[in-house]
PDB file of C-alpha atoms in Angstrom:
ATOM      1  CA  GLU A 234     -62.189  36.944   7.570  1.00 39.00           C
ATOM      2  CA  ASN A 235     -64.358  35.079   5.060  1.00 46.00           C
ATOM      3  CA  GLY A 236     -65.020  35.912   2.161  1.00 51.00           C
ATOM      4  CA  THR A 237     -68.497  36.965   0.588  1.00 51.00           C
ATOM      5  CA  GLY A 238     -69.579  34.099  -2.038  1.00 47.00           C
ATOM      6  CA  VAL A 239     -72.702  33.463  -5.114  1.00 48.00           C
ATOM      7  CA  VAL A 240     -74.352  30.623  -5.279  1.00 54.00           C
ATOM      8  CA  GLY A 241     -72.219  27.944  -6.695  1.00 76.00           C
ATOM      9  CA  ALA A 242     -69.442  29.550  -6.319  1.00 82.00           C
ATOM     10  CA  GLU A 243     -67.252  30.968  -3.258  1.00 84.00           C
ATOM     11  CA  PHE A 244     -63.800  32.396  -2.407  1.00 86.00           C
ATOM     12  CA  THR A 245     -62.843  32.010   1.339  1.00 86.00           C
ATOM     13  CA  TYR A 246     -60.008  32.906   3.733  1.00 89.00           C
ATOM     14  CA  ASP A 247     -59.076  30.376   6.562  1.00 88.00           C
ATOM     15  CA  GLY A 248     -57.030  31.770   9.388  1.00 88.00           C
ATOM     16  CA  GLY A 249     -56.533  28.065  10.924  1.00 87.00           C
ATOM     17  CA  ASP A 250     -54.710  27.075   8.220  1.00 88.00           C
ATOM     18  CA  ASN A 251     -53.606  30.565   6.332  1.00 91.00           C
ATOM     19  CA  GLN A 252     -55.181  29.439   3.231  1.00 89.00           C
ATOM     20  CA  LEU A 253     -57.283  31.134   0.668  1.00 89.00           C
ATOM     21  CA  TYR A 254     -60.033  28.632  -1.240  1.00 88.00           C
ATOM     22  CA  LEU A 255     -61.757  28.667  -4.404  1.00 88.00           C
ATOM     23  CA  LYS A 256     -64.828  26.545  -3.481  1.00 86.00           C
ATOM     24  CA  VAL A 257     -67.373  24.928  -6.019  1.00 83.00           C
ATOM     25  CA  GLY A 258     -70.184  23.415  -5.687  1.00 74.00           C
ATOM     26  CA  ASN A 259     -74.230  23.331  -4.901  1.00 65.00           C
ATOM     27  CA  ASN A 260     -72.972  23.953  -1.494  1.00 61.00           C
ATOM     28  CA  THR A 261     -69.967  25.696  -2.378  1.00 61.00           C
ATOM     29  CA  ASP A 262     -67.583  22.882  -0.189  1.00 72.00           C
ATOM     30  CA  THR A 263     -65.852  21.698  -2.656  1.00 83.00           C
ATOM     31  CA  LYS A 264     -62.399  23.557  -3.069  1.00 87.00           C
ATOM     32  CA  ARG A 265     -60.992  23.562  -6.619  1.00 89.00           C
ATOM     33  CA  LEU A 266     -58.121  26.275  -5.630  1.00 91.00           C
ATOM     34  CA  SER A 267     -56.065  26.628  -2.981  1.00 92.00           C
ATOM     35  CA  VAL A 268     -53.071  29.155  -1.939  1.00 94.00           C
ATOM     36  CA  SER A 269     -51.317  29.635   1.131  1.00 93.00           C
ATOM     37  CA  ARG A 270     -50.671  32.868   2.389  1.00 92.00           C
ATOM     38  CA  ASP A 271     -47.156  31.882   4.867  1.00 93.00           C
ATOM     39  CA  THR A 272     -45.279  29.696   2.280  1.00 93.00           C
ATOM     40  CA  GLY A 273     -47.141  30.514  -1.597  1.00 93.00           C
ATOM     41  CA  ASP A 274     -47.926  27.015  -1.967  1.00 95.00           C
ATOM     42  CA  ILE A 275     -50.364  26.378  -5.054  1.00 95.00           C
ATOM     43  CA  SER A 276     -53.241  23.479  -5.395  1.00 94.00           C
ATOM     44  CA  PHE A 277     -55.743  22.209  -8.245  1.00 94.00           C
ATOM     45  CA  TYR A 278     -58.138  19.700  -6.112  1.00 91.00           C
ATOM     46  CA  GLU A 279     -59.706  16.754  -7.939  1.00 89.00           C
ATOM     47  CA  ASP A 280     -63.169  16.396  -8.326  1.00 85.00           C
ATOM     48  CA  THR A 281     -64.289  15.646  -4.796  1.00 85.00           C
ATOM     49  CA  GLY A 282     -62.479  18.614  -3.562  1.00 85.00           C
ATOM     50  CA  THR A 283     -60.563  16.828  -1.201  1.00 86.00           C
ATOM     51  CA  THR A 284     -56.629  16.050  -2.298  1.00 88.00           C
ATOM     52  CA  ALA A 285     -54.322  18.056  -4.342  1.00 89.00           C
ATOM     53  CA  LYS A 286     -53.533  17.192  -7.602  1.00 91.00           C
ATOM     54  CA  PHE A 287     -51.709  19.508  -9.239  1.00 94.00           C
ATOM     55  CA  PHE A 288     -49.212  21.405  -6.395  1.00 94.00           C
ATOM     56  CA  TRP A 289     -46.589  23.858  -6.661  1.00 95.00           C
ATOM     57  CA  ASP A 290     -44.596  23.834  -3.858  1.00 95.00           C
ATOM     58  CA  ALA A 291     -43.435  27.416  -3.767  1.00 95.00           C
ATOM     59  CA  SER A 292     -40.365  26.983  -1.278  1.00 94.00           C
ATOM     60  CA  ALA A 293     -38.019  23.910  -3.293  1.00 94.00           C
ATOM     61  CA  GLU A 294     -40.004  25.665  -6.641  1.00 95.00           C
ATOM     62  CA  ARG A 295     -41.004  22.038  -7.715  1.00 95.00           C
ATOM     63  CA  LEU A 296     -43.955  20.810  -9.511  1.00 95.00           C
ATOM     64  CA  GLY A 297     -45.772  17.995  -8.465  1.00 93.00           C
ATOM     65  CA  LEU A 298     -48.655  16.072 -10.988  1.00 93.00           C
ATOM     66  CA  GLY A 299     -50.634  13.592  -8.594  1.00 90.00           C
ATOM     67  CA  THR A 300     -48.543  14.311  -5.491  1.00 90.00           C
ATOM     68  CA  SER A 301     -48.572  17.596  -3.120  1.00 90.00           C
ATOM     69  CA  SER A 302     -44.679  16.203  -2.130  1.00 90.00           C
ATOM     70  CA  PRO A 303     -42.800  16.566  -5.483  1.00 92.00           C
ATOM     71  CA  SER A 304     -39.259  15.382  -5.249  1.00 91.00           C
ATOM     72  CA  ARG A 305     -37.544  16.775  -8.137  1.00 92.00           C
ATOM     73  CA  LEU A 306     -38.297  19.975 -10.277  1.00 92.00           C
ATOM     74  CA  LEU A 307     -41.201  18.004 -12.242  1.00 92.00           C
ATOM     75  CA  THR A 308     -42.410  14.864 -10.378  1.00 91.00           C
ATOM     76  CA  VAL A 309     -45.914  12.759 -11.801  1.00 90.00           C
ATOM     77  CA  SER A 310     -47.370  10.379  -9.560  1.00 89.00           C
ATOM     78  CA  PRO A 311     -50.302   9.317 -10.761  1.00 85.00           C
ATOM     79  CA  SER A 312     -52.516   7.277  -7.832  1.00 82.00           C
ATOM     80  CA  THR A 313     -53.206   4.565 -10.316  1.00 84.00           C
ATOM     81  CA  GLY A 314     -51.486   3.259 -13.393  1.00 83.00           C
ATOM     82  CA  SER A 315     -48.259   4.384 -15.104  1.00 85.00           C
ATOM     83  CA  ALA A 316     -47.106   7.929 -15.135  1.00 82.00           C
ATOM     84  CA  GLN A 317     -47.464   8.947 -18.435  1.00 82.00           C
ATOM     85  CA  ILE A 318     -45.958  12.558 -20.581  1.00 84.00           C
ATOM     86  CA  ALA A 319     -47.578  13.234 -23.820  1.00 82.00           C
ATOM     87  CA  LEU A 320     -45.003  15.525 -25.797  1.00 78.00           C
ATOM     88  CA  VAL A 321     -48.116  16.697 -28.676  1.00 78.00           C
ATOM     89  CA  SER A 322     -46.908  19.362 -31.634  1.00 78.00           C
ATOM     90  CA  GLN A 323     -49.776  20.723 -32.880  1.00 74.00           C
ATOM     91  CA  ASP A 324     -48.093  22.386 -35.895  1.00 71.00           C
ATOM     92  CA  SER A 325     -45.401  19.473 -37.346  1.00 74.00           C
ATOM     93  CA  SER A 326     -44.440  16.202 -37.143  1.00 81.00           C
ATOM     94  CA  LEU A 327     -41.466  16.904 -34.376  1.00 85.00           C
ATOM     95  CA  SER A 328     -41.524  15.962 -30.925  1.00 88.00           C
ATOM     96  CA  GLU A 329     -38.380  16.795 -28.933  1.00 86.00           C
ATOM     97  CA  VAL A 330     -36.994  16.889 -25.339  1.00 88.00           C
ATOM     98  CA  LEU A 331     -34.083  19.150 -24.488  1.00 85.00           C
ATOM     99  CA  PHE A 332     -31.766  19.205 -21.832  1.00 84.00           C
ATOM    100  CA  GLY A 333     -28.886  21.646 -21.433  1.00 81.00           C
ATOM    101  CA  ASP A 334     -28.099  24.411 -18.788  1.00 78.00           C
ATOM    102  CA  SER A 335     -28.030  27.665 -18.427  1.00 77.00           C
ATOM    103  CA  ALA A 336     -25.423  28.523 -21.115  1.00 81.00           C
ATOM    104  CA  ASP A 337     -27.020  26.342 -23.857  1.00 79.00           C
ATOM    105  CA  ASP A 338     -30.292  24.732 -23.381  1.00 74.00           C
ATOM    106  CA  ASN A 339     -29.823  22.819 -26.479  1.00 74.00           C
ATOM    107  CA  VAL A 340     -26.945  20.319 -25.885  1.00 81.00           C
ATOM    108  CA  GLY A 341     -28.700  16.539 -25.768  1.00 89.00           C
ATOM    109  CA  ARG A 342     -32.371  16.127 -26.673  1.00 90.00           C
ATOM    110  CA  VAL A 343     -34.925  12.920 -27.238  1.00 93.00           C
ATOM    111  CA  TYR A 344     -36.168  13.593 -30.765  1.00 90.00           C
ATOM    112  CA  TYR A 345     -39.101  11.486 -32.573  1.00 92.00           C
ATOM    113  CA  ASP A 346     -40.395  12.181 -36.010  1.00 91.00           C
ATOM    114  CA  HIS A 347     -43.933  10.748 -36.520  1.00 88.00           C
ATOM    115  CA  ALA A 348     -43.664  11.400 -40.278  1.00 88.00           C
ATOM    116  CA  SER A 349     -40.895   9.405 -40.821  1.00 90.00           C
ATOM    117  CA  ASN A 350     -41.224   7.415 -37.600  1.00 91.00           C
ATOM    118  CA  TYR A 351     -37.660   7.463 -36.061  1.00 94.00           C
ATOM    119  CA  MET A 352     -36.737   8.677 -32.775  1.00 95.00           C
ATOM    120  CA  SER A 353     -33.083   9.959 -32.025  1.00 95.00           C
ATOM    121  CA  LEU A 354     -30.933  10.681 -29.190  1.00 95.00           C
ATOM    122  CA  TRP A 355     -28.516  13.925 -29.306  1.00 92.00           C
ATOM    123  CA  THR A 356     -25.316  14.622 -27.803  1.00 90.00           C
ATOM    124  CA  ASN A 357     -23.444  17.627 -28.173  1.00 85.00           C
ATOM    125  CA  ALA A 358     -25.958  19.512 -30.141  1.00 80.00           C
ATOM    126  CA  SER A 359     -25.589  16.092 -33.190  1.00 87.00           C
ATOM    127  CA  GLU A 360     -27.270  13.268 -33.413  1.00 91.00           C
ATOM    128  CA  ALA A 361     -25.518   9.912 -31.842  1.00 93.00           C
ATOM    129  CA  MET A 362     -28.005   7.290 -32.241  1.00 95.00           C
ATOM    130  CA  ARG A 363     -31.073   6.641 -34.145  1.00 96.00           C
ATOM    131  CA  ILE A 364     -33.944   3.940 -34.195  1.00 96.00           C
ATOM    132  CA  ASP A 365     -35.585   3.918 -37.172  1.00 94.00           C
ATOM    133  CA  SER A 366     -39.070   2.785 -38.137  1.00 93.00           C
ATOM    134  CA  SER A 367     -38.671  -0.718 -38.410  1.00 92.00           C
ATOM    135  CA  GLY A 368     -36.755  -0.968 -35.326  1.00 93.00           C
ATOM    136  CA  LYS A 369     -33.052  -0.652 -36.820  1.00 93.00           C
ATOM    137  CA  VAL A 370     -30.420   1.197 -34.165  1.00 94.00           C
ATOM    138  CA  GLY A 371     -27.617   2.990 -35.906  1.00 93.00           C
ATOM    139  CA  ILE A 372     -25.279   4.054 -33.783  1.00 93.00           C
ATOM    140  CA  GLY A 373     -23.254   6.909 -35.780  1.00 90.00           C
ATOM    141  CA  THR A 374     -25.278   6.901 -38.495  1.00 90.00           C
ATOM    142  CA  ASP A 375     -29.075   7.845 -39.317  1.00 90.00           C
ATOM    143  CA  SER A 376     -29.617   5.179 -41.673  1.00 89.00           C
ATOM    144  CA  PRO A 377     -28.598   1.676 -40.080  1.00 88.00           C
ATOM    145  CA  ASN A 378     -30.924  -0.325 -42.856  1.00 86.00           C
ATOM    146  CA  SER A 379     -28.395   1.190 -45.602  1.00 87.00           C
ATOM    147  CA  TYR A 380     -26.019  -1.356 -45.003  1.00 85.00           C
ATOM    148  CA  ASN A 381     -24.972  -5.304 -44.927  1.00 83.00           C
ATOM    149  CA  SER A 382     -29.125  -6.447 -45.031  1.00 81.00           C
ATOM    150  CA  LYS A 383     -28.809  -9.332 -43.423  1.00 85.00           C
ATOM    151  CA  ALA A 384     -26.557  -7.499 -40.391  1.00 86.00           C
ATOM    152  CA  ASP A 385     -28.140  -3.854 -40.239  1.00 88.00           C
ATOM    153  CA  ASP A 386     -30.017  -4.536 -36.776  1.00 90.00           C
ATOM    154  CA  LEU A 387     -27.131  -2.824 -34.829  1.00 91.00           C
ATOM    155  CA  VAL A 388     -24.884  -0.338 -36.733  1.00 90.00           C
ATOM    156  CA  VAL A 389     -22.366   1.170 -35.171  1.00 90.00           C
ATOM    157  CA  LEU A 390     -19.960   3.500 -37.288  1.00 90.00           C
ATOM    158  CA  THR A 391     -17.474   5.839 -37.003  1.00 88.00           C
ATOM    159  CA  SER A 392     -14.467   7.380 -38.484  1.00 88.00           C
ATOM    160  CA  GLY A 393     -11.989   5.814 -36.697  1.00 89.00           C
ATOM    161  CA  ASP A 394     -11.579   2.762 -34.792  1.00 89.00           C
ATOM    162  CA  THR A 395     -14.358   0.953 -34.230  1.00 85.00           C
ATOM    163  CA  GLY A 396     -15.730  -1.993 -32.017  1.00 84.00           C
ATOM    164  CA  ILE A 397     -18.328  -2.989 -29.699  1.00 85.00           C
ATOM    165  CA  SER A 398     -16.732  -4.604 -26.141  1.00 86.00           C
ATOM    166  CA  ILE A 399     -19.245  -6.873 -23.588  1.00 86.00           C
ATOM    167  CA  VAL A 400     -17.092  -6.726 -20.464  1.00 89.00           C
ATOM    168  CA  SER A 401     -18.868  -9.135 -18.165  1.00 91.00           C
ATOM    169  CA  GLY A 402     -17.550 -10.632 -14.180  1.00 91.00           C
ATOM    170  CA  THR A 403     -14.447 -12.592 -13.522  1.00 90.00           C
ATOM    171  CA  SER A 404     -16.871 -15.739 -13.066  1.00 92.00           C
ATOM    172  CA  ASN A 405     -19.885 -14.979 -15.477  1.00 90.00           C
ATOM    173  CA  GLU A 406     -19.312 -14.914 -19.883  1.00 88.00           C
ATOM    174  CA  GLY A 407     -19.990 -12.287 -21.782  1.00 84.00           C
ATOM    175  CA  ALA A 408     -21.418 -13.352 -25.116  1.00 82.00           C
ATOM    176  CA  LEU A 409     -22.380 -11.618 -28.983  1.00 78.00           C
TER     177      LEU A 409
END
């Protein structure tokens, strides 16, 4: 049955596709939100009300931004341009993406410190690599610029044997 609407907005149940719609606009034809009775899927529509741009696939437990067919837990797929995700901290200059499992959600991370302008990669809850504000890379050290100033673009530091291996195919060259 169709719900009753007010000027400019209307909730409607469409028995043909088993969807509950929130429609708005001058003639209340522009879809903004739909919920599927059968699947529990939820769609938020773009400005014309014709294409779902924020979609929750209830059975697969996946979220799509820019797509109604998310292939992963979170799929970002813009209709034009490149996919970008912004992590913006409101109370500090730090942003991070954490990796883990149900036992520990902070085993690995990508960390950015805007105040000091560096990015680091963490494994096993400790820093493994840092790219400093000048683009110098430290593996095993958070201060690659504190070593030989003529050879500090990449610094590898360990407490035991240390080395860099370049391995190529049998008919190819490897060089450093």
